[in-house]
XYZ file of C-alpha atoms in Angstrom:
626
model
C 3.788 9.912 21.258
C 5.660 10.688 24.779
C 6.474 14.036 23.164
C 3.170 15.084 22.299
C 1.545 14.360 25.968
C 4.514 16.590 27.438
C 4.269 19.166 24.912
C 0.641 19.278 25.834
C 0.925 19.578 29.682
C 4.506 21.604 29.626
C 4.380 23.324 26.560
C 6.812 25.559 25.181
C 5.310 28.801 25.255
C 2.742 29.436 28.372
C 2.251 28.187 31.638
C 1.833 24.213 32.084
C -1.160 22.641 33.362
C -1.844 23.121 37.043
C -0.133 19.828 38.476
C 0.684 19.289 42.279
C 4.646 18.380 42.520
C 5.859 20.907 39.374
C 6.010 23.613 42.071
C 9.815 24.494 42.637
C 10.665 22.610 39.320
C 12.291 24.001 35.979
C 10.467 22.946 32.793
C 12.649 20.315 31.960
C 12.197 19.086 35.368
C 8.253 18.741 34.996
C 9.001 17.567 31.683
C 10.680 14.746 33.438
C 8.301 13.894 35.452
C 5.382 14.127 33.099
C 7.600 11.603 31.139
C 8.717 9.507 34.404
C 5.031 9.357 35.220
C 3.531 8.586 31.684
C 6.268 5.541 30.932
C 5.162 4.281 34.647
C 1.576 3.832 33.764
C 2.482 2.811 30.268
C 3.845 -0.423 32.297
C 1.236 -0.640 34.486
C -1.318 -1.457 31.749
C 1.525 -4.023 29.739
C 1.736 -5.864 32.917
C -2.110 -6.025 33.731
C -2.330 -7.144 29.931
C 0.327 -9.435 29.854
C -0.681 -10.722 33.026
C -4.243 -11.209 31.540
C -2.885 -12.692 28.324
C -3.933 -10.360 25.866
C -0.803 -10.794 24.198
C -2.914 -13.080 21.261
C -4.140 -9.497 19.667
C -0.264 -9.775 18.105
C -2.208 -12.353 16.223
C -3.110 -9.534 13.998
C -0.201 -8.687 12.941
C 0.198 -10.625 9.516
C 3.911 -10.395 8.040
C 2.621 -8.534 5.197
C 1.930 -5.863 7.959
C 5.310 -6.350 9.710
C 7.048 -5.937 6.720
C 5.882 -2.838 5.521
C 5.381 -0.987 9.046
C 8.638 -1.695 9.425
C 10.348 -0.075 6.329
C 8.583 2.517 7.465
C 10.285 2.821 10.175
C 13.661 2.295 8.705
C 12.657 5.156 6.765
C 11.595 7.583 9.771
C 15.140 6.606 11.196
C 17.171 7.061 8.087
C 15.503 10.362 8.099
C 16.249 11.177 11.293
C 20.000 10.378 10.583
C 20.569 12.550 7.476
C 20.813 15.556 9.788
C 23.980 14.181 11.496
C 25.153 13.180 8.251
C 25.037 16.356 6.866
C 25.787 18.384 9.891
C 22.465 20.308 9.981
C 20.440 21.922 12.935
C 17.182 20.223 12.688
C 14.527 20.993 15.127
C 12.558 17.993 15.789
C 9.125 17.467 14.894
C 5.930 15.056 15.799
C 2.522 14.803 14.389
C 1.100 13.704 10.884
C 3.697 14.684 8.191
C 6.446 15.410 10.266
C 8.662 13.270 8.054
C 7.591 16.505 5.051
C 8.520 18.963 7.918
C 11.832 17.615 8.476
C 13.001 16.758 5.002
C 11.721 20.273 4.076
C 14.149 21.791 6.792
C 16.974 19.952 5.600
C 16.888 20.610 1.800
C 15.975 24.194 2.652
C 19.807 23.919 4.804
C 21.868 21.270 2.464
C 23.999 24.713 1.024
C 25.134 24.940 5.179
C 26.549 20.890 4.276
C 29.356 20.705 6.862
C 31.322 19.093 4.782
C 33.755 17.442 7.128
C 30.649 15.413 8.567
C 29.613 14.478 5.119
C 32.821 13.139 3.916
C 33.254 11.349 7.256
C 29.785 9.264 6.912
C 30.527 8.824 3.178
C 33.949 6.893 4.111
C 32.510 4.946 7.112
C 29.465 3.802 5.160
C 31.378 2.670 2.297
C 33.918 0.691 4.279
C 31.100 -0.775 6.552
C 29.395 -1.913 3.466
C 32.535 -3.189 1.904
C 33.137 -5.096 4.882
C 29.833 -6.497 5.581
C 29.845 -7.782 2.388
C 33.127 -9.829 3.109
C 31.290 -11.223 6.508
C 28.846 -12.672 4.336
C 30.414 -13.685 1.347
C 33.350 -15.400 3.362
C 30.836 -16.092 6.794
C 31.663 -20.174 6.717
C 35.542 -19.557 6.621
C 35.572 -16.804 8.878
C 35.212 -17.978 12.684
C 33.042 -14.630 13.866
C 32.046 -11.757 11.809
C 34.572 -8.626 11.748
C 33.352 -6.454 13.739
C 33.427 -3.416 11.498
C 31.322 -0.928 13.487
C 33.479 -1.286 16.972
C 36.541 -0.713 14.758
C 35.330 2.277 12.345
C 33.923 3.922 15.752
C 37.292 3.690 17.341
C 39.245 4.750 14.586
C 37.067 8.305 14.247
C 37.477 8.511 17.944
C 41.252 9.192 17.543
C 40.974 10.499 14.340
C 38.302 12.984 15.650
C 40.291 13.660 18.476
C 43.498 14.028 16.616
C 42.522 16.330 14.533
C 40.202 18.125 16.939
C 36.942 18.239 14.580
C 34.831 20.189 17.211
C 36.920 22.690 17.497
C 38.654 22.902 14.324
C 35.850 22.196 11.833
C 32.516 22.311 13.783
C 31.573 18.940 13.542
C 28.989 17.782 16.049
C 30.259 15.351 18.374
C 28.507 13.137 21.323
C 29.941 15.633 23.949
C 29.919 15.083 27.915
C 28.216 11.514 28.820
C 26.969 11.439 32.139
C 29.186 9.620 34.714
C 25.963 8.273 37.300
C 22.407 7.531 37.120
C 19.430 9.247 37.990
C 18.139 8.795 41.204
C 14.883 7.594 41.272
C 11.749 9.902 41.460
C 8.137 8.542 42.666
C 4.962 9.176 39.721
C 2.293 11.668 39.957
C -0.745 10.324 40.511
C -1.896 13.970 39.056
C -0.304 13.118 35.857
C -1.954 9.529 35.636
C -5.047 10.667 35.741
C -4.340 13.213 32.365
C -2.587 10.684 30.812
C -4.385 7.559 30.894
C -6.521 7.570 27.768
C -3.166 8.411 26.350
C -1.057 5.686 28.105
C -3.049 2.940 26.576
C -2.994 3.437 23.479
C 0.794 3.806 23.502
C 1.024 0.896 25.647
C -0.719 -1.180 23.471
C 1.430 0.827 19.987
C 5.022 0.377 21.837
C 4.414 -3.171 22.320
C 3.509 -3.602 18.189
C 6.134 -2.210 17.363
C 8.417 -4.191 19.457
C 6.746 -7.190 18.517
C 6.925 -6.763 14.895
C 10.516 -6.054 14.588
C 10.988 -8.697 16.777
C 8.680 -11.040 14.205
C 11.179 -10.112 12.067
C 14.291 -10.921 13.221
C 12.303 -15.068 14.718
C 11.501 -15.522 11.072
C 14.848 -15.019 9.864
C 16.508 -16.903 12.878
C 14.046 -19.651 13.515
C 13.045 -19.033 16.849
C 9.200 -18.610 18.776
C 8.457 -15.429 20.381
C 5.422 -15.217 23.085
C 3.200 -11.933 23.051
C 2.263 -12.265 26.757
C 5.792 -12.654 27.828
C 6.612 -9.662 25.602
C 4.059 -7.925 27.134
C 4.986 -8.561 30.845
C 8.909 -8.148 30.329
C 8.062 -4.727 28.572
C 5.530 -4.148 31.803
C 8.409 -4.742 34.093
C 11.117 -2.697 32.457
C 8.542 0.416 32.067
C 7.736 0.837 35.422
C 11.529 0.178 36.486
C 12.681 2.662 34.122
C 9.824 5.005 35.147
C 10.818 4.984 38.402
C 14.451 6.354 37.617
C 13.194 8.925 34.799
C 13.624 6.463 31.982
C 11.418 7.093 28.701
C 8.843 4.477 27.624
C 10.708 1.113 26.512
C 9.405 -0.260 23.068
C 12.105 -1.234 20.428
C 15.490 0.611 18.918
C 14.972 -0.581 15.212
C 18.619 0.896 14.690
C 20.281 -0.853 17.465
C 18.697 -4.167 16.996
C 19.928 -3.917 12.997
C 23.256 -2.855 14.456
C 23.173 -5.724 17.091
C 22.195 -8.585 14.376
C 24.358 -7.660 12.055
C 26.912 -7.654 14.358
C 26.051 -11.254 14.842
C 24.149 -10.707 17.927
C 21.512 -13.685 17.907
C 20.746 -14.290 22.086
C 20.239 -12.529 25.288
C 23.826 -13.050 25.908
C 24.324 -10.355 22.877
C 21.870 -7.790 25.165
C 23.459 -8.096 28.414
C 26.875 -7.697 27.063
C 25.194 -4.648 25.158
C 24.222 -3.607 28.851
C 27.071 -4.171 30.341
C 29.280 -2.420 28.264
C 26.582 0.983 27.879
C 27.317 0.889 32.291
C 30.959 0.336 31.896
C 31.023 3.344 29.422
C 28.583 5.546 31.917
C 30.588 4.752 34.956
C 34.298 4.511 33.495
C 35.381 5.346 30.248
C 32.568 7.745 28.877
C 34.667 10.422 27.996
C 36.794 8.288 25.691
C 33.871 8.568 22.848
C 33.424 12.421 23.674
C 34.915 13.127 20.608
C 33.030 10.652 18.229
C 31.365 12.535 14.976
C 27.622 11.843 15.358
C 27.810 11.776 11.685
C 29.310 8.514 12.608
C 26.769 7.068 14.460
C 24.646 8.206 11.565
C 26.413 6.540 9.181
C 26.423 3.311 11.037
C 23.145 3.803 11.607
C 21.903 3.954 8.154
C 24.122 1.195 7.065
C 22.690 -1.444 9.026
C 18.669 -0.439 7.761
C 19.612 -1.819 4.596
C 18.206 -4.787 5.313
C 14.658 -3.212 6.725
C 14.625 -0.979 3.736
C 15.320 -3.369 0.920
C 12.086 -5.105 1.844
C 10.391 -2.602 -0.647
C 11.910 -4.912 -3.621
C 8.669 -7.549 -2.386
C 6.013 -5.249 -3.903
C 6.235 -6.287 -6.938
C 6.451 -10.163 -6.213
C 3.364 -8.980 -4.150
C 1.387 -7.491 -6.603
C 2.122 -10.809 -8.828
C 0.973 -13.008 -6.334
C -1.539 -11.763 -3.748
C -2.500 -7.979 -4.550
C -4.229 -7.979 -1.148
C -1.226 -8.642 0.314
C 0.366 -5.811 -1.411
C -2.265 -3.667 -0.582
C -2.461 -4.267 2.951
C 1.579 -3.713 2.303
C 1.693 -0.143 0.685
C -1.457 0.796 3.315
C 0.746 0.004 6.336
C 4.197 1.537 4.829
C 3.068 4.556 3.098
C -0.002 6.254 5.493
C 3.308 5.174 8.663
C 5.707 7.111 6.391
C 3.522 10.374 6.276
C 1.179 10.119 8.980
C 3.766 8.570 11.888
C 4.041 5.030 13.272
C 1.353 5.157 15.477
C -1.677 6.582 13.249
C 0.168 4.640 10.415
C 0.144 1.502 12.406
C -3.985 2.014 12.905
C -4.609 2.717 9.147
C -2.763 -0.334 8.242
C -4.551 -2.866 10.910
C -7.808 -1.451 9.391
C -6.625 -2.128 5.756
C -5.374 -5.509 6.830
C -9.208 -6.177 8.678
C -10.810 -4.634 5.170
C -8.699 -7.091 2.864
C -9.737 -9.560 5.242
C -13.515 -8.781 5.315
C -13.512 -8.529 1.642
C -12.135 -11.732 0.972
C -14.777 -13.467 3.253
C -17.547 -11.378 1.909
C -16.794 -11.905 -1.731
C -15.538 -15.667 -1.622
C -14.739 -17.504 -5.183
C -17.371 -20.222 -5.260
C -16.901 -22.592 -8.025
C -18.868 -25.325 -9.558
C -16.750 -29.151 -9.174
C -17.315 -32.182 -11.288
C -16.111 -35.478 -10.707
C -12.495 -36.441 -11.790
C -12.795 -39.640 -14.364
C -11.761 -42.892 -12.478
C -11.622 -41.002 -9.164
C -13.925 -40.081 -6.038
C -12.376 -36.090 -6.543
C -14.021 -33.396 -7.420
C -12.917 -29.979 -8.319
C -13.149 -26.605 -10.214
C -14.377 -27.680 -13.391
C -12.916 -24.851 -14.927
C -9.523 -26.258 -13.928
C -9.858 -29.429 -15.470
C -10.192 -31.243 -18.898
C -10.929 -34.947 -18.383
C -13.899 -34.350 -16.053
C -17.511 -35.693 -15.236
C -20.463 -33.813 -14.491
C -23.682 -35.701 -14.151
C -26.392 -34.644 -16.029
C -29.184 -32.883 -14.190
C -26.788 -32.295 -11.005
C -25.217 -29.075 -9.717
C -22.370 -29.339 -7.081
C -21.628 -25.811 -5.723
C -18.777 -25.348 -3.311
C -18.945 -22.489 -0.670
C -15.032 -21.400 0.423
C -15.429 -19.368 3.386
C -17.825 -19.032 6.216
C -21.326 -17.718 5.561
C -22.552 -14.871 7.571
C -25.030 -11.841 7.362
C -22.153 -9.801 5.253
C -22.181 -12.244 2.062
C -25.247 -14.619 2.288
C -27.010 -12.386 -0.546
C -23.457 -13.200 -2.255
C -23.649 -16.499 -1.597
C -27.332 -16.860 -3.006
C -26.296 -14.660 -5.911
C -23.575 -17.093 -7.235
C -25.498 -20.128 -6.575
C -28.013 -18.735 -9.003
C -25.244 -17.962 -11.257
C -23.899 -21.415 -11.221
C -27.465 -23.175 -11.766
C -28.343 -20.719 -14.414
C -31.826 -19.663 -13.175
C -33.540 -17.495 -9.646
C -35.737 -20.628 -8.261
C -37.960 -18.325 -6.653
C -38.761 -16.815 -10.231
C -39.240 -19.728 -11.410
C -41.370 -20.681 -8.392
C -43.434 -17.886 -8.799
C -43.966 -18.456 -13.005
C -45.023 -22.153 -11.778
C -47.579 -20.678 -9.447
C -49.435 -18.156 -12.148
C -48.835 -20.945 -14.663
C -51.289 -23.631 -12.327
C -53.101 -20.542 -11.073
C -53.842 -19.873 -15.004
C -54.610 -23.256 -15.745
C -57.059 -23.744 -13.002
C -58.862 -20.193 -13.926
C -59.021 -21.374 -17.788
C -60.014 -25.396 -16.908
C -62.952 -23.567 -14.977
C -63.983 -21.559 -17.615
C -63.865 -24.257 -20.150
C -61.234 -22.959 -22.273
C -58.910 -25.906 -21.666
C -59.987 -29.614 -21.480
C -58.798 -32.911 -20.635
C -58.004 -35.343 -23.780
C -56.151 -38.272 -24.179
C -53.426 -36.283 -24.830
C -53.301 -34.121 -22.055
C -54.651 -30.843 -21.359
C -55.953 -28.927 -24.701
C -57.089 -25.572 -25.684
C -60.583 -24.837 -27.070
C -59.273 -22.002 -28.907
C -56.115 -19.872 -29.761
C -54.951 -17.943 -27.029
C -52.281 -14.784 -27.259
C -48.790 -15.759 -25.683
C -48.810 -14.754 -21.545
C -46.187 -14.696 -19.620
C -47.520 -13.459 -16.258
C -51.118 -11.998 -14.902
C -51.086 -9.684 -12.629
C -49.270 -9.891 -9.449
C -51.301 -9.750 -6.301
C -51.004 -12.022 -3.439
C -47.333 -12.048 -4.038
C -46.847 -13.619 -0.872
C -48.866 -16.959 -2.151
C -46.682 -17.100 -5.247
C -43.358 -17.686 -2.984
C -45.503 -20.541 -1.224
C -45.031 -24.435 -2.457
C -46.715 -24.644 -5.877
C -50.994 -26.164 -5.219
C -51.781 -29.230 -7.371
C -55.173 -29.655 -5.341
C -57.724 -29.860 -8.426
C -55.512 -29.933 -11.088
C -56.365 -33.150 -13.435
C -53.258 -34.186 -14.698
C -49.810 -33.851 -13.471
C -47.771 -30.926 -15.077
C -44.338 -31.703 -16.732
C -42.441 -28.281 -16.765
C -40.164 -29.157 -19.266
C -42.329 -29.380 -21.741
C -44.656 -27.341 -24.135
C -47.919 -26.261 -21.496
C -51.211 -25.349 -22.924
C -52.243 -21.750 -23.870
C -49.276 -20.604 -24.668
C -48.544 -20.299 -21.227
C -44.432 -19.732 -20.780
C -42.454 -21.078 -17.800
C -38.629 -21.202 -18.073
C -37.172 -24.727 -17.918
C -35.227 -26.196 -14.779
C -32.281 -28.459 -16.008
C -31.425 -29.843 -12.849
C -33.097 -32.101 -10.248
C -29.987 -32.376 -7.474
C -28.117 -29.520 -6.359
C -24.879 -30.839 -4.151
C -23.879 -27.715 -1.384
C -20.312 -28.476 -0.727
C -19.795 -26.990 3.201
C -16.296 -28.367 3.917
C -14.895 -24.828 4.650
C -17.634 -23.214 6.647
C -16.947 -22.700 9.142
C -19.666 -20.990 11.054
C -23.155 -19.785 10.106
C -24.654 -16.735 12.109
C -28.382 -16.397 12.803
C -28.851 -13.710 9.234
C -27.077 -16.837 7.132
C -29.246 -19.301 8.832
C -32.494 -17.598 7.608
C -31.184 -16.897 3.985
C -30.098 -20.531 3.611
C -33.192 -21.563 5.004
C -35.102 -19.481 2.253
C -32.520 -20.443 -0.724
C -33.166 -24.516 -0.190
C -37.036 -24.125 0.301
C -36.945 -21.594 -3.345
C -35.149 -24.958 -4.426
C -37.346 -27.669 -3.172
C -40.653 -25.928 -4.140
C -39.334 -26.267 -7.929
C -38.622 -30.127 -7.275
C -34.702 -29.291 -7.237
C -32.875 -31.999 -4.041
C -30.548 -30.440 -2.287
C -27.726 -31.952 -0.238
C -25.426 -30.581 1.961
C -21.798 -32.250 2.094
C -18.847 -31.576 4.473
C -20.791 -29.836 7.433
C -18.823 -29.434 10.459
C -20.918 -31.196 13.434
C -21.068 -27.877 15.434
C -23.052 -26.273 12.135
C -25.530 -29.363 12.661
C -26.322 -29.278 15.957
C -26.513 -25.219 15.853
C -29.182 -25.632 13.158
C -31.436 -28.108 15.189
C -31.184 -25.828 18.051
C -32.242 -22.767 15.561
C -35.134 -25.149 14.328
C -33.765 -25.452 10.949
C -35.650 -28.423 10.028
C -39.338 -28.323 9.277
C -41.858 -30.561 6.913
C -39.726 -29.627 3.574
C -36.185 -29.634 4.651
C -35.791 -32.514 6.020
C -32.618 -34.119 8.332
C -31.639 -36.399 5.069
C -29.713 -34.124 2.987
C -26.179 -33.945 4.733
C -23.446 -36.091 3.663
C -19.884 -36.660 4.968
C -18.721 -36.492 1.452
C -19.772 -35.210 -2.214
C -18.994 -38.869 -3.584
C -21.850 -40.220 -1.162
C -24.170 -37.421 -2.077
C -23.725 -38.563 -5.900
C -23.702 -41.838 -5.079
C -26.999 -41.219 -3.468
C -28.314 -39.152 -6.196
C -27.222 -41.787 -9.091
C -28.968 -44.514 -7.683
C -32.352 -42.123 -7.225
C -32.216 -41.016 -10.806
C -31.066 -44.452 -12.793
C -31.838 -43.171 -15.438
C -28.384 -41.010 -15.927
C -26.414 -43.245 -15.649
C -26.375 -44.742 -19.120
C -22.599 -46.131 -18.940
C -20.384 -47.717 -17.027
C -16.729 -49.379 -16.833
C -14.657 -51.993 -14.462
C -11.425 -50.365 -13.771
C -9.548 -52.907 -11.447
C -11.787 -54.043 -8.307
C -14.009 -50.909 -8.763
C -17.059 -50.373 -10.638
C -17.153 -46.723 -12.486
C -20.512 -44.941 -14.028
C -20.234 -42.262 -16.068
C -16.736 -42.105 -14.814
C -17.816 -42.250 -10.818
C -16.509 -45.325 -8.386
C -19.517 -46.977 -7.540
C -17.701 -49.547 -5.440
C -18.281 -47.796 -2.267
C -20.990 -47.957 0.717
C -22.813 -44.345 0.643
C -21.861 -42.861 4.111
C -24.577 -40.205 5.794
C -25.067 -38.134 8.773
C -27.351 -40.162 11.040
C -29.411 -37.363 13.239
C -29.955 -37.827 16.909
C -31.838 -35.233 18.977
C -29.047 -34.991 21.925
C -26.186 -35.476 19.303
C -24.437 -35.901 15.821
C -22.650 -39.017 14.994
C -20.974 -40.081 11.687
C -21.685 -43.381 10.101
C -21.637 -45.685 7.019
C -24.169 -47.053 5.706
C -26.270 -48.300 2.827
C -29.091 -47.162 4.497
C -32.113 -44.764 2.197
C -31.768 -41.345 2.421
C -34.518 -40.928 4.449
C -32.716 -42.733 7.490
C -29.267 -40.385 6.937
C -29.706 -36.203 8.562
């Protein structure tokens, strides 16, 4: 990402943009400072952020996502190695697909092999394996890990320099290291303001990916690692390094796999890292002059083994949570082709989509009482299990918000078996009918109920005008006798049946209701109390409660009795309103069961109060519980 903003104000071919300071300077020298400049205001922002704790958007990260972003990035690096290990001339390139570019140049050279280089990283990779398989077969008798890579780098030192591979068989070697530092260079306030809808971004993209290999390596070593601390040490060593022409600081996947499984664990491991990279630059620098970089390669690609073998969890994946593989192969493969950074985007926005589709379509299930218990669950999941005649108890698993409240109405209907606002609306026309024909004559009042003066065709609906007045609560006003709807009605007039007469909402996991959900739950309970169906709500959270008074939830049919702490006090409730299902019972120690259901137990509401919510038990009516 660094690369592209100073290929874009020094480019290769052409002038570069008109910048005060880059007079008097090669191009390398305003590449420098474009650089200097860019990785200064990169730490600028970390520090504001970290400063600001904004480190909690690492919260987004989800393993799934570290996992695969970061074979991807064991696979940009192994990439990136196979040109040392082969001995190749490689341009680099940047940009979507640059992995296709690169592996296309290579294969297009591999007859040019050197094959001096080749044979060298075959040997050290095999003996590096070899050995790091001894370190951890034999780890608890060995008192520290053999350190393999020191030892293989120091033997193709002398063997390099022995044998004089640059010379003698054109094998690519580190060359002259630099005996100083630079000396430090103030930032271009020019550049700053070019760069800073690109600094951002790659602030905020560096520290991911430093925080997600780090996530790595805390899982596997048990330790806690704090984004806003992250942020401001990365903060601090950006603008340091900026100021002496360093390049942005985010992570080394290779050297921290090198470092770990050298049995680096602490920040003791990094400083003698540090110390030894400034003894090198200062003292003995030319002593690895003639190291093979086919070595380094080697080494390189030897200790991703670990980051790459993380593909193997797809499958296991794929058994177990597909989302999770999805959100998986989303983050690896679009970071593989399209770079870390873009890849890193497209796999936060798969991880967000899994996420929104889970909460949008949530598995709602239907629960039933547990025999001899005061549990309920997925009736589907059991086989000795109790659900009480004429009562529905529907369980909602996720929050309910504008996205999936027509879901959430949609699978209630499922679960009861019937719309109760078509039925509402066949109830209306059906008294609307009977009133019309009771006026005209053609139905009369008899000891048996309402009768028909003569035969009448089969109608199942008139027409449907005033479609608003069909959706209202159903008019009895003079209507003779009281209509059962369960049973045969005059004229042949048809209105499905309603099997139920309690319907249990089960709200333990939501967790918040916006102001779209509020007004579709609203309208699903009234469809449900207009066709004589109770409705209780179990499990609300307090803050749900109180946001629903404030949104004037309640009015003259839904009244503040239906919540219960618990769906055993709901059926409680709704056994001893309806005696009549319970038709059997049992004494099971000190507890009385019907139908399978402890009834040794005080029914425990929701008492409403208009400045606040309070739990209690009681044995109180219904009407007294909100």
């Amino acid at each position: 990402m660094v690369g592209t903003v100073v290929t874009r104000l020094v480019p290769d071919e052409g002038p570069p943009v008109n910048i005060t300071g880059f007079e008097g300077l090669s191009k390398d020298e305003q590449r420098v400072l474009v650089s200097a400049s860019l990785t200064f205001l990169m730490g600028l922002f970390q520090l504001g952020m970290g400063l600001l704790q904004v480190g909690f958007i690492v919260m987004y990260l989800s393993d799934t996502l570290i996992s695969g972003f970061t074979t991807a990035a064991a696979v940009h690096i192994l990439v990136s190695q196979l040109k040392f290990i082969f001995g190749l001339k490689v341009p680099g390139y940047s940009g979507p697909i640059a992995i296709i570019y690169t592996l296309k140049n290579i294969f297009g050279q591999i007859t040019s092999t050197n094959i001096h280089d080749l044979v060298t990283a075959i040997v050290v990779m095999v003996v590096v394996l070899v050995v790091k398989e001894i370190n951890d077969r034999f780890k608890s008798k060995l008192p520290v890990p053999i350190p393999i890579e020191v030892i293989m780098t120091i033997i193709a030192c002398g063997v390099s320099y022995a044998f004089n591979f640059k010379e003698n068989h054109a094998v690519d070697v580190v060359g002259t290291i630099p005996n100083s530092f630079e000396p430090p260079v103030a930032p271009n306030l020019q550049v700053f303001q070019m760069t800073a809808m690109d600094a951002f971004p790659m602030a905020i993209v560096g520290f991911a990916v430093a925080y997600a290999v780090a996530k790595v390596y805390s899982v596997k070593h048990d330790y806690l690692i704090d984004g806003n601390q992250e942020l401001i040490a990365f903060g601090a060593s950006n603008i340091f390094g900026g100021a002496f022409k360093s390049l942005a600081a985010s992570t080394a996947l290779s050297r921290t796999a090198v470092q770990e499984s050298t049995g680096g664990k602490t920040q003791i491991a990094g400083l003698l890292s540090a110390i030894i990279v400034l003894v090198v630059i200062l003292g003995i620098g030319f002593l690895l002059e003639p190291l093979p970089k086919s070595v380094l390669g080697a080494v390189v690609i030897v200790n991703l083994k670990g980051m790459l073998m993380q593909v193997v969890n797809v499958p296991y994946l794929w058994k177990k949570d597909r989302p999770d593989c999805i959100v998986w192969v989303g983050t690896c493969l679009p970071s593989i082709l399209l770079g870390l950074d873009l890849g890193l985007a497209v796999g936060l926005g798969v991880e967000l989509l899994t996420v929104v589709f889970r909460v949008q379509f949530p598995r709602c299930s239907t629960l039933a009482n547990v025999i001899g218990t005061d549990i309920y669950r997925d009736r589907k999941n059991y086989v000795s299990i109790y659900e009480p005649e004429g009562v529905k108890i529907f369980r909602i698993p996720s929050p309910i918000f504008f996205a999936n409240i027509d879901f959430f109405r949609d699978k209630l209907n499922d679960a009861v078996g019937f719309n109760p606002l078509r039925i509402l609306r066949k109830r209306n026309k059906a008294v609307r009918k009977i009133k019309k024909l009771i006026k005209k004559g053609e139905l009369i009042l008899t000891p048996k109920g309402l009768q028909a003066t003569c035969s009448m065709p089969i109608e199942e609906s008139e027409d449907e005008s005033n479609m608003e007045d069909l959706d209202q609560p159903t008019d009895y006003s003079d209507l003779p006798v009281q209509v059962n709807w369960n049973t045969e009605l005059p004229a042949n007039i048809r209105v499905p049946p309603v099997n139920i007469h309690s319907l249990v909402l089960d709200f333990t996991a939501v967790s918040f209701l916006d102001i779209s959900a509020l007004n579709g739950l609203k309208t699903a309970l009234k469809e449900f109390i207009r066709i004589n169906v109770d409705v209780y709500i179990v499990g609300c959270d307090p803050y749900i409660i109180e946001k629903l008074r404030k949104c004037k939830f309640f009015d003259d049919e839904i009244k503040t009795s239906i919540f219960f702490l618990t769906i055993h006090d709901a059926t409680l409730c709704i056994l001893e309103s309806h005696p009549s299902i319970t038709v059997s019972g049992e004494v099971c120690g000190n507890n009385r069961y019907v139908n399978g259901i402890n009834k040794n137990t005080n029914i425990v509401g929701i008492q409403y109060n208009e400045d606040s919510t309070v739990e209690v038990e009681a044995d109180a009516k219904p009407e007294t519980r909100l």
